[in-house]
Short mmCIF file of C-alpha atoms in Angstrom, two decimals:
data_model
loop_
_atom_site.label_atom_id
_atom_site.label_comp_id
_atom_site.label_asym_id
_atom_site.label_seq_id
_atom_site.Cartn_x
_atom_site.Cartn_y
_atom_site.Cartn_z
CA MET A 1 28.32 13.52 51.70
CA ASN A 2 25.66 10.85 51.14
CA GLU A 3 27.70 9.18 48.39
CA SER A 4 30.74 9.21 50.66
CA ILE A 5 28.77 7.50 53.42
CA LYS A 6 27.43 4.91 50.98
CA ALA A 7 30.96 4.13 49.82
CA LYS A 8 32.10 3.67 53.42
CA ILE A 9 29.19 1.35 54.20
CA GLN A 10 29.89 -0.68 51.06
CA LYS A 11 33.50 -1.20 52.17
CA LEU A 12 32.34 -2.30 55.63
CA LEU A 13 29.84 -4.79 54.19
CA THR A 14 32.52 -6.21 51.90
CA LEU A 15 34.81 -6.60 54.90
CA ALA A 16 32.02 -8.28 56.87
CA LYS A 17 31.69 -10.94 54.17
CA ASP A 18 35.40 -11.61 53.73
CA ALA A 19 36.94 -11.07 57.16
CA THR A 20 37.39 -13.29 60.20
CA ASP A 21 34.51 -13.70 62.66
CA GLU A 22 35.73 -10.92 64.98
CA GLU A 23 36.40 -8.47 62.16
CA SER A 24 33.13 -9.44 60.46
CA GLN A 25 31.10 -8.68 63.57
CA THR A 26 32.78 -5.31 64.09
CA ALA A 27 32.38 -4.30 60.44
CA MET A 28 28.73 -5.38 60.27
CA LEU A 29 27.83 -3.48 63.44
CA HIS A 30 29.57 -0.34 62.19
CA ALA A 31 27.79 -0.61 58.85
CA ARG A 32 24.47 -1.09 60.63
CA LYS A 33 25.01 2.07 62.69
CA LEU A 34 25.68 4.14 59.59
CA MET A 35 22.76 2.62 57.66
CA LEU A 36 20.36 3.35 60.54
CA LYS A 37 21.68 6.84 61.18
CA HIS A 38 21.41 7.89 57.53
CA ASN A 39 18.39 5.71 56.66
CA ILE A 40 20.24 3.86 53.91
CA GLN A 41 19.20 0.42 52.64
CA GLU A 42 21.72 -2.04 51.21
CA SER A 43 19.95 -1.99 47.85
CA GLU A 44 20.84 1.72 47.55
CA LEU A 45 24.50 0.75 47.70
CA ILE A 46 24.15 -1.45 44.64
CA SER A 47 22.06 0.80 42.41
CA ASP A 48 20.54 4.25 42.37
CA SER A 49 17.34 2.86 40.89
CA VAL A 50 14.02 2.76 42.76
CA ASN A 51 14.41 0.94 46.06
CA ASN A 52 12.14 -2.12 46.16
CA LYS A 53 11.90 -3.07 49.81
CA THR A 54 11.74 -6.77 50.54
CA VAL A 55 10.21 -8.08 53.76
CA VAL A 56 11.55 -11.51 54.71
CA ASN A 57 10.47 -14.09 57.26
CA GLU A 58 13.52 -16.17 58.15
CA ARG A 59 14.32 -18.94 60.59
CA ILE A 60 17.12 -17.82 62.89
CA TYR A 61 17.37 -20.77 65.25
CA ARG A 62 15.76 -24.20 65.54
CA ASN A 63 16.01 -26.50 68.54
CA LYS A 64 14.35 -27.14 71.87
CA LEU A 65 13.88 -23.55 73.01
CA ILE A 66 14.88 -22.34 76.45
CA TRP A 67 13.14 -19.27 77.91
CA TRP A 68 16.13 -17.02 77.30
CA HIS A 69 16.35 -17.94 73.60
CA ARG A 70 13.05 -16.13 73.15
CA ARG A 71 13.91 -13.24 75.47
CA LEU A 72 17.14 -12.67 73.56
CA ALA A 73 15.23 -12.72 70.25
CA GLN A 74 12.84 -10.12 71.63
CA ILE A 75 15.73 -7.81 72.58
CA ILE A 76 17.68 -8.19 69.34
CA ALA A 77 14.58 -7.76 67.16
CA SER A 78 13.56 -4.57 68.94
CA HIS A 79 16.96 -2.95 68.37
CA PHE A 80 17.40 -4.07 64.76
CA ARG A 81 14.03 -3.01 63.23
CA CYS A 82 12.63 -6.55 63.23
CA SER A 83 9.86 -8.56 64.90
CA TYR A 84 10.23 -12.11 66.14
CA TYR A 85 7.98 -15.04 66.84
CA LYS A 86 8.17 -18.68 67.90
CA ASN A 87 7.02 -21.33 65.47
CA THR A 88 6.40 -24.83 66.88
CA VAL A 89 7.81 -27.54 64.59
CA ASP A 90 6.93 -30.65 66.62
CA SER A 91 6.79 -31.79 70.24
CA TYR A 92 10.58 -31.54 70.52
CA GLN A 93 11.60 -28.53 68.48
CA SER A 94 10.56 -24.94 67.82
CA GLU A 95 11.92 -22.13 65.69
CA ILE A 96 12.87 -18.52 66.34
CA ARG A 97 11.90 -16.50 63.26
CA PHE A 98 12.68 -12.86 62.46
CA VAL A 99 10.49 -10.66 60.24
CA GLY A 100 11.98 -7.51 58.76
CA LEU A 101 13.56 -5.90 55.75
CA GLU A 102 16.10 -8.24 54.20
CA ASP A 103 19.15 -6.19 55.21
CA ASP A 104 17.97 -5.78 58.81
CA VAL A 105 17.20 -9.48 59.25
CA GLN A 106 20.64 -10.40 57.94
CA ILE A 107 22.34 -8.23 60.55
CA ALA A 108 19.94 -9.17 63.38
CA SER A 109 20.48 -12.86 62.66
CA MET A 110 24.24 -12.54 62.95
CA ILE A 111 24.01 -10.59 66.22
CA TYR A 112 21.44 -13.01 67.67
CA ASN A 113 23.50 -16.11 67.00
CA PHE A 114 26.69 -14.58 68.35
CA ALA A 115 24.90 -13.32 71.47
CA ARG A 116 23.32 -16.75 71.98
CA ALA A 117 26.73 -18.43 71.78
CA SER A 118 28.18 -15.77 74.09
CA ILE A 119 25.49 -16.33 76.75
CA HIS A 120 25.96 -20.09 76.55
CA TYR A 121 29.72 -19.71 76.97
CA HIS A 122 29.66 -17.16 79.80
CA SER A 123 26.93 -18.93 81.76
CA LYS A 124 28.99 -22.14 81.71
CA VAL A 125 32.00 -20.22 83.00
CA PHE A 126 29.81 -18.67 85.71
CA LEU A 127 28.73 -22.12 86.94
CA LEU A 128 32.40 -23.00 87.53
CA ARG A 129 32.78 -20.29 90.16
CA PRO A 130 33.54 -21.89 93.58
CA GLU A 131 30.64 -20.23 95.37
CA ILE A 132 28.22 -21.62 92.75
CA LYS A 133 29.75 -25.12 92.62
CA ARG A 134 29.07 -25.41 96.36
CA LYS A 135 25.37 -24.88 95.62
CA TRP A 136 25.15 -27.42 92.79
CA LYS A 137 21.61 -28.52 93.67
CA ARG A 138 20.35 -25.05 92.74
CA LYS A 139 22.88 -24.29 90.00
CA HIS A 140 20.25 -23.96 87.27
CA GLN A 141 18.39 -21.36 89.32
CA PHE A 142 21.59 -19.35 89.80
CA LYS A 143 22.29 -19.74 86.08
CA ASN A 144 18.88 -18.24 85.31
CA ASP A 145 19.65 -15.28 87.59
CA TYR A 146 22.92 -14.78 85.74
CA ILE A 147 21.31 -14.97 82.30
CA GLU A 148 18.54 -12.55 83.27
CA GLY A 149 21.24 -10.11 84.34
CA TYR A 150 23.16 -10.66 81.10
CA LEU A 151 20.07 -9.94 79.00
CA ALA A 152 19.37 -6.78 80.99
CA GLY A 153 22.96 -5.64 80.50
CA LEU A 154 22.84 -6.37 76.79
CA ASN A 155 19.54 -4.51 76.37
CA ARG A 156 20.95 -1.56 78.29
CA LYS A 157 24.03 -1.52 76.08
CA PHE A 158 21.94 -1.30 72.91
CA HIS A 159 19.82 1.50 74.42
CA GLU A 160 22.94 3.47 75.36
CA GLN A 161 24.38 2.94 71.87
CA ASN A 162 21.19 4.21 70.23
CA ASN A 163 20.99 7.23 72.55
CA SER A 164 24.65 8.19 72.10
CA GLU A 165 24.38 8.01 68.31
CA SER A 166 20.87 9.54 68.05
CA LEU A 167 19.39 6.39 66.52
CA GLU A 168 16.12 6.39 68.49
CA LEU A 169 14.03 7.29 65.43
CA ALA A 170 16.15 5.27 63.03
CA ILE A 171 15.31 1.94 64.70
CA ILE A 172 11.57 2.35 64.12
CA GLN A 173 10.25 -0.49 61.97
CA ASP A 174 9.28 0.06 58.36
CA ALA A 175 5.51 0.17 57.79
CA LEU A 176 5.75 -2.81 55.42
CA VAL A 177 7.29 -4.92 58.18
CA ILE A 178 4.52 -4.00 60.61
CA GLN A 179 1.86 -4.76 57.99
CA TYR A 180 3.37 -8.15 57.15
CA TYR A 181 3.83 -9.15 60.81
CA ASN A 182 0.25 -8.23 61.66
CA SER A 183 -0.98 -10.28 58.69
CA LEU A 184 0.45 -13.41 60.33
CA SER A 185 -2.30 -13.22 62.98
CA LEU A 186 -0.06 -14.81 65.59
CA THR A 187 -1.30 -15.95 68.97
CA SER A 188 0.17 -14.68 72.24
CA ASN A 189 3.95 -14.37 72.26
CA ASN A 190 4.28 -14.50 76.06
CA ILE A 191 7.62 -15.81 77.35
CA PRO A 192 7.52 -18.14 80.39
CA SER A 193 9.36 -16.99 83.51
CA PRO A 194 12.29 -19.18 84.63
CA LYS A 195 12.76 -20.62 88.09
CA LYS A 196 15.36 -18.45 89.82
CA ALA A 197 17.38 -18.36 93.01
CA GLY A 198 16.84 -14.63 93.43
CA ASP A 199 20.57 -14.09 93.90
CA ASP A 200 21.56 -10.46 93.33
CA ALA A 201 25.27 -11.23 92.97
CA ALA A 202 24.57 -13.67 90.13
CA TRP A 203 22.32 -11.12 88.40
CA GLN A 204 24.89 -8.35 88.76
CA LYS A 205 27.66 -10.55 87.36
CA GLY A 206 25.47 -11.32 84.34
CA TYR A 207 24.59 -7.64 83.89
CA HIS A 208 28.26 -6.69 83.91
CA ASP A 209 29.13 -9.36 81.33
CA GLY A 210 26.16 -8.38 79.14
CA GLN A 211 27.35 -4.78 78.98
CA LYS A 212 30.75 -5.95 77.72
CA PHE A 213 29.21 -7.50 74.59
CA GLU A 214 31.01 -6.40 71.38
CA ARG A 215 34.22 -5.38 73.13
CA GLY A 216 36.01 -8.43 71.81
CA ARG A 217 35.00 -11.81 70.44
CA GLU A 218 35.82 -14.71 72.71
CA MET A 219 37.10 -17.95 71.23
CA ILE A 220 33.82 -19.84 71.46
CA GLU A 221 33.77 -23.31 69.97
#
């Protein structure tokens, strides 16, 4: 049974590398579910020799960070066996970095960058709604309400996925990852709170859109 599962995962990972963006995302997520559920590392798919785990510290995104860039990183990292932190580059730019086993960081990075593009796209569409355009002076506050809702919906979706597939224990970080992350001796990772309008309708719309993540890839430029 284990060899059969490994063969299936290997086919999914091959598809993820060769397929279109939408197919790649679907294949990678399916592979990740099986790898977590059966505690299989990618290195096991290549060889039956001793598994040498590799902890990596990779830059996922670099730019002027907005509050939700970090909140999203926090959510994705927690569901994909990684840790995240912000690294300041200069007065204009900072980095989002993920720490985890090499296979986990690869998958988390892909999901983070697609989710980031998805939030950017859907929040722009939300601002075009007539009831929001009439309140243009406070549009950024309504946008923050929407994004907070989206993040809550996305987080809820991952929790439901893990519960339905009994992955609660499988998403626990490897001890080597925890040891490495603690060795970085990072300062506080607090995320600043955005200025919001406190609009429940905007939050609910974001929550609904966040829960639809993965159902189909939009054509995002």
